[in-house]
């Protein structure tokens, strides 16, 4: 086990392994404890109260297990239960939503300078549209309904259009990441979204989406958009590194270690999880959180 | 409330409403209590023990609420927990798997007569393939992995090929029942399945699939198959009617009544459930089963 910090990473399933994947090389001095609450996924169809209760139970487990810092690698739990989790534990808690939104802001410096429209151009342009970065957020229905990304973008002076893409998670889980059906579904979702906004950045608001980030970017270009694609998983990993005083140098002789817990379906977790983590998961321990 | 029997109908979500939809006109003297355990769906990704525990809790609720007969309108719960439920309650319990398989058998009488191949035809034909009905079962991954349909078909002298179609539920829930993407996904699933078998009947082994039965049948024809399509929901309703001594005559002055309970997401249950039931759901009561 590593001599560095212990970082707890929590998700309702294995999607949060894309966040762990981004963390491993960036904070390689750490030991990671990943918990996927697979017995109770998906959180997306559940109420705020239920999600908060589930997430707090998982947070308590990770804190009791020795986590010095907690990463909520789950957009739904971040959107609906981040405050509950922060109140429930005595360690710092980092969600996935603020890092993604902040990364969008930092990646779009030129747009942050307000553009003063020339006079005499007929109807006055919408000042919001001309002076603030436009962000298209792709997410699950539950995350969109929470409007957590919109609130975060608002607070940072950006205008968010949130679009629910319920088929993308099942397509990724079917393994159709490079499949023509996935491209067609992306074409439908994105072309409809692009009638609603002209985004400077597209924010991937679901931990499954990094696996189709390239397909999303390619479809944006095909549809004539030059929006940059921002991966919340990578953004969150950078915030964790910053919180722990910067990235730790990669040390091949002592790479980051991790252990995985799931509340159900250990076999599925290992099989699908390895794709999300980008490396084999040698062992998954079954955990009973009740419920 | 009706003066006839009270029938409890249970599913992990609202898919089982296709079974209730088939029951309402067939046994119209009954009062129905529908319970969707939406807080803990989908059952498909969970272990047998967890599913059995959830299903038994729901069965106890419906029995305590006055059900005289229990319909498990959920393929996963039928496949993995029918015996547990039967042991846990003191009322008759009807699942969706046996009715579907029996309907296939009854619909294919000509194939039940063993065909004796002519002598002198080179290599001997496979007796299984030539003399037994071939059934293609479309279902979720969990139902396929349980092999419950294969076991039921085996017992009835039919040969089942079970194919997991994990994208069909999300496509139906997206409302894309007549969509070209759904047709394309069906083309992929069915053309692959038809390389494995030449079915006489295709059994819809998921309560969501009746909503795309027409699309499935059309794609089978396009791919050159004349297999009949059997809807487990309708088959189950017929078994319930038989168990209660035949269909009750439709009485417009006293139509069947129903009440709905869900363990979460009452709004989503009402919105999506109405599509599955084919009529508005005026009220859904929230039920806390714990977990």
Coordinates of C-alpha atoms in Angstrom, one line a residue:
Chain A
X1 CA 0.0 0.0 0.0
X2 CA 1.2 3.5 -0.8
X3 CA 2.7 5.8 1.9
X4 CA 0.7 8.8 0.5
X5 CA -2.9 9.8 1.1
X6 CA -5.8 7.5 0.9
X7 CA -8.5 8.7 -1.5
X8 CA -12.0 7.3 -1.4
X9 CA -13.8 7.4 -4.8
X10 CA -17.5 6.8 -4.9
X11 CA -20.0 6.1 -7.7
X12 CA -23.3 4.4 -8.0
X13 CA -21.6 2.0 -10.5
X14 CA -18.4 1.6 -12.4
X15 CA -18.7 4.8 -14.5
X16 CA -16.7 6.6 -11.8
X17 CA -13.7 4.4 -12.7
X18 CA -13.1 6.9 -15.5
X19 CA -12.3 9.4 -12.7
X20 CA -10.1 6.9 -10.9
X21 CA -8.4 6.2 -14.3
X22 CA -7.6 10.0 -14.6
X23 CA -6.4 10.1 -10.9
X24 CA -4.0 7.1 -11.0
X25 CA -1.3 8.7 -13.0
X26 CA -1.9 12.2 -11.6
X27 CA -1.8 11.5 -7.9
X28 CA 0.3 8.3 -8.0
X29 CA 1.4 8.5 -4.4
X30 CA -2.1 7.7 -3.2
X31 CA -3.9 4.6 -2.3
X32 CA -7.4 4.5 -3.7
X33 CA -10.5 2.9 -2.3
X34 CA -13.2 2.7 -5.0
X35 CA -16.8 1.9 -4.0
X36 CA -19.5 1.2 -6.6
X37 CA -23.0 1.0 -5.1
X38 CA -24.0 -1.4 -7.9
X39 CA -26.8 -3.0 -5.9
X40 CA -28.7 0.2 -5.9
X41 CA -27.8 1.7 -9.3
X42 CA -28.9 3.6 -11.3
X43 CA -29.3 6.6 -8.9
X44 CA -30.7 8.6 -11.8
X45 CA -34.2 7.3 -11.4
X46 CA -34.4 7.8 -7.7
X47 CA -35.5 10.7 -5.5
X48 CA -33.1 13.2 -3.9
X49 CA -33.8 11.8 -0.4
X50 CA -33.1 8.2 -1.5
X51 CA -29.9 9.2 -3.3
X52 CA -28.6 11.3 -0.4
X53 CA -29.2 8.4 2.0
X54 CA -27.4 5.9 -0.3
X55 CA -24.5 8.3 -0.9
X56 CA -24.0 9.2 2.8
X57 CA -23.9 5.4 3.6
X58 CA -21.2 5.0 1.1
X59 CA -19.3 8.0 2.2
X60 CA -19.3 6.7 5.8
X61 CA -17.9 3.4 4.7
X62 CA -15.0 5.1 2.8
X63 CA -14.2 7.5 5.7
X64 CA -14.3 4.6 8.2
X65 CA -12.0 2.7 5.8
X66 CA -9.4 5.4 6.2
X67 CA -10.0 7.8 3.3
X68 CA -8.3 11.3 3.8
X69 CA -10.3 12.8 1.0
X70 CA -13.5 11.8 -0.8
X71 CA -14.2 12.1 -4.5
X72 CA -17.9 11.8 -5.5
X73 CA -17.3 10.4 -9.0
X74 CA -21.0 10.4 -9.8
X75 CA -22.8 13.2 -11.4
X76 CA -26.2 12.3 -9.9
X77 CA -24.9 12.1 -6.4
X78 CA -22.9 15.3 -6.8
X79 CA -25.9 17.1 -8.2
X80 CA -28.3 15.9 -5.5
X81 CA -26.4 15.0 -2.4
X82 CA -23.0 16.8 -2.3
X83 CA -24.1 19.0 0.7
X84 CA -25.5 16.0 2.6
X85 CA -22.2 14.1 2.1
X86 CA -20.1 17.1 3.2
X87 CA -22.2 17.4 6.4
X88 CA -22.0 13.7 7.1
X89 CA -18.2 13.2 7.0
X90 CA -15.1 15.0 8.4
X91 CA -12.9 14.9 5.4
X92 CA -12.8 17.1 2.3
X93 CA -15.3 16.1 -0.4
X94 CA -14.8 16.9 -4.1
X95 CA -17.7 16.4 -6.6
X96 CA -17.5 16.2 -10.4
X97 CA -19.6 19.1 -11.4
X98 CA -17.7 22.2 -10.2
X99 CA -14.4 20.9 -11.7
X100 CA -16.0 20.4 -15.1
X101 CA -17.6 23.8 -15.2
X102 CA -14.4 25.5 -14.0
X103 CA -12.3 23.8 -16.6
X104 CA -14.7 25.0 -19.3
X105 CA -14.3 28.6 -17.9
X106 CA -10.5 28.3 -17.9
X107 CA -10.4 26.8 -21.4
X108 CA -12.3 29.7 -22.8
X109 CA -10.4 32.8 -21.7
X110 CA -11.0 34.8 -24.8
X111 CA -14.8 34.6 -24.4
X112 CA -14.7 35.9 -20.9
X113 CA -13.9 39.4 -22.1
X114 CA -17.3 41.0 -22.7
X115 CA -17.8 41.9 -26.3
X116 CA -19.4 45.3 -26.7
X117 CA -21.6 45.2 -29.8
X118 CA -21.3 47.9 -32.4
X119 CA -24.1 50.4 -32.4
X120 CA -26.6 50.7 -35.3
X121 CA -26.8 46.9 -36.0
X122 CA -30.6 46.8 -36.1
X123 CA -32.0 44.8 -33.2
X124 CA -29.8 44.8 -30.2
X125 CA -27.9 41.5 -29.8
X126 CA -28.7 39.4 -26.7
X127 CA -26.0 40.5 -24.3
X128 CA -26.0 37.1 -22.6
X129 CA -25.3 35.3 -25.9
X130 CA -22.6 37.7 -27.1
X131 CA -20.6 38.1 -24.0
X132 CA -20.8 34.9 -22.0
X133 CA -19.4 31.5 -22.9
X134 CA -22.1 29.1 -24.0
X135 CA -21.8 25.6 -22.6
X136 CA -23.6 22.5 -23.8
X137 CA -23.9 20.0 -21.0
X138 CA -24.6 16.4 -22.0
X139 CA -25.8 14.3 -19.1
X140 CA -28.4 11.7 -17.8
X141 CA -32.0 12.7 -17.3
X142 CA -31.6 13.0 -13.5
X143 CA -28.5 15.2 -13.7
X144 CA -30.3 17.5 -16.3
X145 CA -33.4 17.7 -14.1
X146 CA -31.3 18.7 -11.1
X147 CA -30.0 21.7 -13.1
X148 CA -26.8 21.4 -11.1
X149 CA -24.6 22.2 -14.1
X150 CA -26.7 25.2 -15.1
X151 CA -26.4 26.6 -11.5
X152 CA -22.6 26.0 -11.5
X153 CA -22.2 27.6 -14.9
X154 CA -24.4 30.5 -13.9
X155 CA -22.2 31.2 -10.9
X156 CA -19.2 31.3 -13.2
X157 CA -20.8 33.7 -15.7
X158 CA -21.4 31.0 -18.4
X159 CA -24.7 30.0 -20.0
X160 CA -25.5 26.3 -19.9
X161 CA -27.9 24.4 -22.1
X162 CA -28.4 21.0 -20.5
X163 CA -29.4 18.1 -22.7
X164 CA -30.4 14.6 -21.5
X165 CA -28.9 11.7 -23.4
X166 CA -30.5 8.6 -21.8
X167 CA -29.3 6.2 -24.5
X168 CA -25.6 6.9 -24.2
X169 CA -25.0 5.0 -21.0
X170 CA -26.6 1.8 -22.3
X171 CA -24.8 2.2 -25.6
X172 CA -21.4 2.5 -23.7
X173 CA -22.4 -0.5 -21.5
X174 CA -23.3 -2.5 -24.6
X175 CA -19.7 -1.8 -25.7
X176 CA -20.8 0.0 -28.8
X177 CA -18.4 2.9 -28.3
X178 CA -17.3 3.0 -31.9
X179 CA -20.5 1.7 -33.4
X180 CA -22.5 3.3 -36.2
X181 CA -25.7 3.2 -34.0
X182 CA -23.9 5.3 -31.4
X183 CA -22.8 7.8 -34.0
X184 CA -26.4 8.0 -35.3
X185 CA -27.8 8.5 -31.7
X186 CA -25.1 11.2 -31.2
X187 CA -26.1 12.8 -34.4
X188 CA -29.7 13.0 -33.2
X189 CA -28.9 14.3 -29.7
X190 CA -26.3 16.8 -30.9
X191 CA -28.1 18.1 -33.9
X192 CA -31.1 18.8 -31.8
X193 CA -29.0 20.4 -29.1
X194 CA -27.2 22.6 -31.7
X195 CA -30.6 24.1 -32.7
X196 CA -30.9 25.3 -29.1
X197 CA -27.4 26.8 -28.6
X198 CA -24.1 27.5 -30.4
X199 CA -21.7 26.2 -27.7
X200 CA -18.1 27.1 -27.1
X201 CA -17.6 24.0 -25.0
X202 CA -19.4 20.7 -24.6
X203 CA -19.2 19.4 -21.1
X204 CA -19.4 15.6 -20.6
X205 CA -21.7 15.5 -17.5
X206 CA -21.7 11.7 -17.0
X207 CA -18.8 9.4 -16.1
X208 CA -19.7 7.0 -18.9
X209 CA -19.2 9.6 -21.6
X210 CA -15.4 9.9 -21.6
X211 CA -15.4 6.5 -23.4
X212 CA -17.2 8.1 -26.3
X213 CA -15.5 11.6 -26.1
X214 CA -13.8 11.1 -29.5
X215 CA -17.1 10.1 -31.1
X216 CA -18.8 13.2 -29.6
X217 CA -16.0 15.5 -30.8
X218 CA -16.1 13.9 -34.3
X219 CA -19.9 14.4 -34.5
X220 CA -19.7 18.0 -33.4
X221 CA -17.2 18.7 -36.2
X222 CA -19.5 16.9 -38.7
X223 CA -22.3 19.1 -37.6
X224 CA -20.2 22.2 -38.1
X225 CA -19.5 23.0 -34.4
X226 CA -15.9 23.8 -33.2
X227 CA -16.8 23.5 -29.5
X228 CA -14.1 22.0 -27.4
X229 CA -15.0 18.8 -25.4
X230 CA -14.4 18.9 -21.7
X231 CA -14.2 15.7 -19.7
X232 CA -15.4 16.1 -16.1
X233 CA -13.4 13.0 -15.0
X234 CA -10.1 14.5 -16.0
X235 CA -11.1 17.9 -14.6
X236 CA -12.0 16.4 -11.3
X237 CA -8.6 14.5 -11.1
X238 CA -6.8 17.9 -11.6
X239 CA -8.8 19.4 -8.7
X240 CA -7.9 16.5 -6.5
X241 CA -4.2 16.9 -7.4
X242 CA -4.4 20.6 -6.6
X243 CA -6.1 20.0 -3.3
X244 CA -3.3 17.6 -2.4
X245 CA -0.7 20.3 -3.3
X246 CA -0.1 19.5 -6.9
X247 CA 0.4 16.4 -9.0
X248 CA 2.7 13.8 -7.5
X249 CA 5.5 12.7 -9.8
X250 CA 4.9 9.4 -11.4
X251 CA 7.0 6.8 -9.7
X252 CA 7.0 3.6 -11.7
X253 CA 8.6 1.7 -8.8
X254 CA 5.7 2.6 -6.6
X255 CA 2.6 3.1 -8.7
X256 CA -0.7 4.1 -7.1
X257 CA -2.5 1.2 -5.6
X258 CA -6.3 0.7 -5.5
X259 CA -8.9 -1.6 -4.1
X260 CA -12.5 -2.0 -5.3
X261 CA -15.7 -2.6 -3.5
X262 CA -19.1 -3.2 -5.1
X263 CA -22.5 -3.8 -3.4
X264 CA -23.5 -6.3 -6.1
X265 CA -22.6 -7.9 -9.4
X266 CA -18.9 -8.4 -8.7
X267 CA -18.4 -10.3 -11.9
X268 CA -20.1 -7.5 -14.0
X269 CA -18.1 -4.9 -12.1
X270 CA -14.8 -6.6 -13.0
X271 CA -15.7 -7.2 -16.6
X272 CA -17.2 -3.8 -17.5
X273 CA -15.2 -1.9 -14.9
X274 CA -11.9 -2.9 -16.6
X275 CA -13.0 -1.1 -19.7
X276 CA -13.8 2.1 -17.8
X277 CA -10.5 1.9 -15.8
X278 CA -8.5 1.0 -18.8
X279 CA -6.7 -1.8 -17.0
X280 CA -7.7 -5.1 -15.4
X281 CA -9.3 -5.1 -12.0
X282 CA -7.8 -8.0 -10.3
X283 CA -10.2 -8.2 -7.4
X284 CA -13.6 -6.7 -6.3
X285 CA -14.9 -7.2 -2.8
X286 CA -18.6 -7.6 -2.2
X287 CA -19.9 -5.1 0.3
X288 CA -23.3 -5.1 2.0
X289 CA -24.6 -1.7 2.7
X290 CA -28.1 -3.0 3.3
X291 CA -31.0 -1.9 1.1
Chain B
X1 CA -64.0 -1.0 -6.0
X2 CA -64.9 -4.2 -7.9
X3 CA -66.8 -7.0 -6.3
X4 CA -64.6 -9.6 -8.0
X5 CA -61.1 -10.9 -7.0
X6 CA -58.3 -8.6 -6.0
X7 CA -55.2 -9.3 -8.2
X8 CA -51.8 -8.0 -7.1
X9 CA -49.4 -7.3 -10.0
X10 CA -45.8 -6.8 -9.3
X11 CA -42.8 -5.5 -11.4
X12 CA -39.5 -3.8 -10.6
X13 CA -40.8 -0.8 -12.6
X14 CA -43.6 0.1 -15.0
X15 CA -42.9 -2.5 -17.7
X16 CA -45.3 -4.9 -15.9
X17 CA -48.1 -2.4 -16.8
X18 CA -48.2 -4.1 -20.2
X19 CA -49.4 -7.2 -18.3
X20 CA -52.0 -5.1 -16.4
X21 CA -53.0 -3.7 -19.8
X22 CA -53.7 -7.2 -21.1
X23 CA -55.5 -8.2 -17.9
X24 CA -57.9 -5.2 -17.6
X25 CA -60.2 -6.2 -20.5
X26 CA -59.8 -10.0 -19.9
X27 CA -60.6 -10.1 -16.2
X28 CA -62.6 -7.0 -15.9
X29 CA -64.4 -8.1 -12.7
X30 CA -61.2 -7.7 -10.7
X31 CA -59.7 -5.0 -8.7
X32 CA -55.9 -4.6 -9.4
X33 CA -53.2 -3.4 -7.1
X34 CA -50.0 -2.7 -9.1
X35 CA -46.7 -2.3 -7.4
X36 CA -43.6 -1.0 -9.2
X37 CA -40.5 -1.3 -7.1
X38 CA -39.0 1.7 -8.9
X39 CA -36.6 2.7 -6.1
X40 CA -34.7 -0.5 -6.6
X41 CA -34.9 -1.0 -10.4
X42 CA -33.5 -2.4 -12.5
X43 CA -33.4 -5.9 -11.0
X44 CA -31.5 -7.1 -14.0
X45 CA -28.1 -6.1 -12.7
X46 CA -28.6 -7.5 -9.2
X47 CA -27.9 -10.9 -7.6
X48 CA -30.4 -13.6 -7.2
X49 CA -30.4 -13.2 -3.4
X50 CA -31.0 -9.4 -3.6
X51 CA -33.8 -9.8 -6.2
X52 CA -35.5 -12.5 -4.2
X53 CA -35.4 -10.3 -1.1
X54 CA -36.9 -7.4 -2.9
X55 CA -39.6 -9.4 -4.7
X56 CA -40.7 -11.2 -1.4
X57 CA -41.0 -7.8 0.3
X58 CA -43.3 -6.6 -2.5
X59 CA -45.3 -9.8 -2.5
X60 CA -45.9 -9.5 1.2
X61 CA -47.1 -6.0 0.7
X62 CA -49.6 -7.0 -2.0
X63 CA -50.8 -10.0 0.0
X64 CA -51.3 -7.8 3.1
X65 CA -53.2 -5.3 0.9
X66 CA -55.7 -8.0 0.1
X67 CA -54.6 -9.7 -3.1
X68 CA -56.2 -13.1 -3.8
X69 CA -53.8 -13.9 -6.6
X70 CA -50.3 -12.5 -7.4
X71 CA -48.9 -11.9 -10.9
X72 CA -45.2 -11.5 -11.1
X73 CA -45.2 -9.2 -14.2
X74 CA -41.4 -9.1 -14.2
X75 CA -39.2 -11.5 -16.2
X76 CA -36.2 -11.1 -13.9
X77 CA -38.1 -11.7 -10.7
X78 CA -40.0 -14.7 -12.3
X79 CA -36.7 -16.1 -13.5
X80 CA -34.8 -15.7 -10.3
X81 CA -37.3 -15.6 -7.4
X82 CA -40.6 -17.3 -8.4
X83 CA -40.0 -20.2 -5.9
X84 CA -39.0 -17.8 -3.1
X85 CA -42.2 -15.8 -3.7
X86 CA -44.4 -18.9 -3.8
X87 CA -42.9 -20.0 -0.4
X88 CA -43.4 -16.6 1.1
X89 CA -47.1 -16.0 0.4
X90 CA -50.3 -18.0 0.9
X91 CA -52.0 -17.1 -2.4
X92 CA -51.5 -18.4 -6.0
X93 CA -48.5 -16.8 -7.8
X94 CA -48.3 -16.6 -11.6
X95 CA -45.1 -15.6 -13.3
X96 CA -44.6 -14.5 -16.9
X97 CA -42.2 -17.2 -18.2
X98 CA -44.3 -20.4 -18.2
X99 CA -47.3 -18.7 -19.9
X100 CA -45.1 -17.3 -22.7
X101 CA -43.5 -20.7 -23.3
X102 CA -46.8 -22.6 -23.2
X103 CA -48.4 -20.1 -25.7
X104 CA -45.5 -20.8 -28.1
X105 CA -46.1 -24.5 -27.8
X106 CA -49.9 -24.1 -28.4
X107 CA -49.4 -21.8 -31.3
X108 CA -47.1 -24.3 -33.1
X109 CA -49.1 -27.5 -33.1
X110 CA -47.9 -28.7 -36.5
X111 CA -44.3 -28.7 -35.4
X112 CA -45.0 -30.8 -32.4
X113 CA -45.5 -33.9 -34.6
X114 CA -42.1 -35.4 -35.0
X115 CA -40.9 -35.2 -38.6
X116 CA -39.2 -38.5 -39.5
X117 CA -36.5 -37.7 -42.0
X118 CA -36.3 -39.8 -45.2
X119 CA -33.5 -42.3 -45.4
X120 CA -30.5 -42.0 -47.6
X121 CA -30.1 -38.2 -47.3
X122 CA -26.3 -38.2 -46.7
X123 CA -25.5 -37.1 -43.2
X124 CA -28.3 -37.6 -40.6
X125 CA -30.2 -34.5 -39.9
X126 CA -30.1 -33.2 -36.3
X127 CA -33.2 -34.7 -34.8
X128 CA -33.6 -31.9 -32.3
X129 CA -33.7 -29.3 -35.0
X130 CA -36.0 -31.2 -37.3
X131 CA -38.6 -32.4 -34.8
X132 CA -38.8 -29.8 -32.0
X133 CA -40.1 -26.2 -32.2
X134 CA -37.3 -23.7 -32.3
X135 CA -38.0 -20.7 -30.1
X136 CA -36.0 -17.4 -30.1
X137 CA -36.3 -15.7 -26.8
X138 CA -35.5 -11.9 -26.7
X139 CA -34.8 -10.7 -23.2
X140 CA -32.6 -8.6 -20.9
X141 CA -29.2 -9.8 -20.0
X142 CA -30.3 -11.0 -16.5
X143 CA -33.2 -13.0 -17.9
X144 CA -30.9 -14.6 -20.5
X145 CA -28.2 -15.4 -17.9
X146 CA -30.8 -17.1 -15.7
X147 CA -31.7 -19.5 -18.6
X148 CA -35.2 -19.7 -17.2
X149 CA -36.8 -19.6 -20.7
X150 CA -34.5 -22.3 -21.9
X151 CA -35.4 -24.5 -19.0
X152 CA -39.1 -23.9 -19.5
X153 CA -38.9 -24.5 -23.3
X154 CA -36.8 -27.7 -22.6
X155 CA -39.5 -29.0 -20.3
X156 CA -42.1 -28.4 -23.1
X157 CA -40.0 -30.2 -25.8
X158 CA -38.9 -26.9 -27.5
X159 CA -35.4 -25.7 -28.2
X160 CA -34.8 -22.1 -27.1
X161 CA -32.1 -19.7 -28.2
X162 CA -31.9 -16.9 -25.7
X163 CA -30.6 -13.5 -26.9
X164 CA -29.9 -10.5 -24.7
X165 CA -31.1 -7.2 -26.1
X166 CA -29.9 -4.7 -23.5
X167 CA -30.6 -1.6 -25.6
X168 CA -34.3 -2.3 -26.2
X169 CA -35.5 -1.2 -22.7
X170 CA -33.7 2.2 -22.9
X171 CA -35.0 2.7 -26.5
X172 CA -38.6 2.0 -25.4
X173 CA -38.1 4.3 -22.4
X174 CA -36.7 7.0 -24.7
X175 CA -40.1 6.7 -26.5
X176 CA -38.3 5.6 -29.7
X177 CA -40.7 2.8 -30.4
X178 CA -41.1 3.6 -34.1
X179 CA -37.7 5.2 -34.6
X180 CA -35.2 4.3 -37.3
X181 CA -32.5 3.8 -34.6
X182 CA -34.7 1.2 -32.9
X183 CA -35.2 -0.5 -36.3
X184 CA -31.4 -0.5 -36.8
X185 CA -30.8 -2.0 -33.4
X186 CA -33.4 -4.6 -34.0
X187 CA -31.8 -5.4 -37.3
X188 CA -28.4 -6.0 -35.6
X189 CA -29.8 -8.1 -32.7
X190 CA -32.2 -10.1 -34.9
X191 CA -29.8 -10.7 -37.8
X192 CA -27.2 -12.0 -35.4
X193 CA -29.8 -14.2 -33.7
X194 CA -31.0 -15.6 -37.0
X195 CA -27.5 -16.9 -37.7
X196 CA -27.8 -19.0 -34.6
X197 CA -31.3 -20.4 -35.1
X198 CA -34.2 -20.6 -37.5
X199 CA -37.1 -19.9 -35.1
X200 CA -40.7 -20.9 -35.5
X201 CA -41.7 -18.4 -32.8
X202 CA -40.0 -15.4 -31.2
X203 CA -40.9 -15.0 -27.5
X204 CA -40.8 -11.4 -26.1
X205 CA -39.2 -12.2 -22.7
X206 CA -39.3 -8.6 -21.3
X207 CA -42.4 -6.6 -20.4
X208 CA -41.1 -3.6 -22.3
X209 CA -41.0 -5.4 -25.6
X210 CA -44.8 -5.5 -26.4
X211 CA -44.4 -1.8 -27.2
X212 CA -42.1 -2.7 -30.1
X213 CA -43.8 -6.0 -31.0
X214 CA -44.8 -4.6 -34.4
X215 CA -41.3 -3.4 -35.2
X216 CA -39.9 -6.8 -34.2
X217 CA -42.3 -8.6 -36.4
X218 CA -41.6 -6.3 -39.3
X219 CA -37.8 -6.7 -38.9
X220 CA -38.2 -10.5 -38.8
X221 CA -40.1 -10.4 -42.1
X222 CA -37.5 -8.1 -43.6
X223 CA -34.8 -10.6 -42.6
X224 CA -36.7 -13.4 -44.2
X225 CA -38.1 -15.1 -41.1
X226 CA -41.8 -16.0 -40.8
X227 CA -41.6 -16.7 -37.1
X228 CA -44.7 -15.8 -35.1
X229 CA -44.2 -13.2 -32.3
X230 CA -45.5 -14.2 -28.9
X231 CA -46.2 -11.6 -26.3
X232 CA -45.6 -12.9 -22.7
X233 CA -47.8 -10.2 -21.3
X234 CA -50.9 -11.3 -23.2
X235 CA -50.1 -15.0 -22.5
X236 CA -49.9 -14.3 -18.8
X237 CA -53.2 -12.5 -18.8
X238 CA -54.8 -15.5 -20.4
X239 CA -53.4 -17.8 -17.7
X240 CA -54.7 -15.5 -15.0
X241 CA -58.2 -15.6 -16.6
X242 CA -58.0 -19.4 -16.8
X243 CA -57.0 -19.7 -13.2
X244 CA -60.0 -17.6 -12.2
X245 CA -62.3 -19.8 -14.2
X246 CA -62.3 -18.1 -17.6
X247 CA -62.4 -14.5 -18.8
X248 CA -65.0 -12.4 -17.2
X249 CA -67.4 -10.7 -19.6
X250 CA -66.6 -7.1 -20.2
X251 CA -69.0 -4.9 -18.3
X252 CA -68.7 -1.3 -19.4
X253 CA -70.9 -0.2 -16.4
X254 CA -68.4 -1.7 -14.0
X255 CA -64.9 -1.8 -15.6
X256 CA -61.9 -3.2 -13.8
X257 CA -60.5 -0.8 -11.2
X258 CA -56.8 -0.4 -10.4
X259 CA -54.5 1.4 -8.0
X260 CA -50.8 1.9 -8.4
X261 CA -48.0 2.0 -5.9
X262 CA -44.4 2.9 -6.7
X263 CA -41.4 2.9 -4.3
X264 CA -39.9 6.0 -6.0
X265 CA -40.3 8.5 -8.9
X266 CA -44.1 8.8 -8.8
X267 CA -43.9 11.5 -11.6
X268 CA -41.9 9.3 -13.9
X269 CA -44.2 6.3 -13.1
X270 CA -47.2 8.3 -14.1
X271 CA -45.7 9.8 -17.3
X272 CA -44.0 6.6 -18.7
X273 CA -46.4 4.2 -17.1
X274 CA -49.4 5.7 -19.0
X275 CA -47.6 4.7 -22.2
X276 CA -47.2 1.1 -21.0
X277 CA -50.7 0.9 -19.7
X278 CA -52.2 2.6 -22.7
X279 CA -54.4 4.8 -20.6
X280 CA -53.8 7.6 -18.1
X281 CA -52.8 6.7 -14.5
X282 CA -54.7 9.2 -12.4
X283 CA -52.8 8.6 -9.2
X284 CA -49.6 6.8 -8.0
X285 CA -49.0 6.3 -4.3
X286 CA -45.5 6.4 -3.0
X287 CA -44.6 3.3 -0.9
X288 CA -41.5 2.9 1.3
X289 CA -40.3 -0.7 1.4
X290 CA -37.0 0.4 2.9
X291 CA -33.7 -0.2 1.1

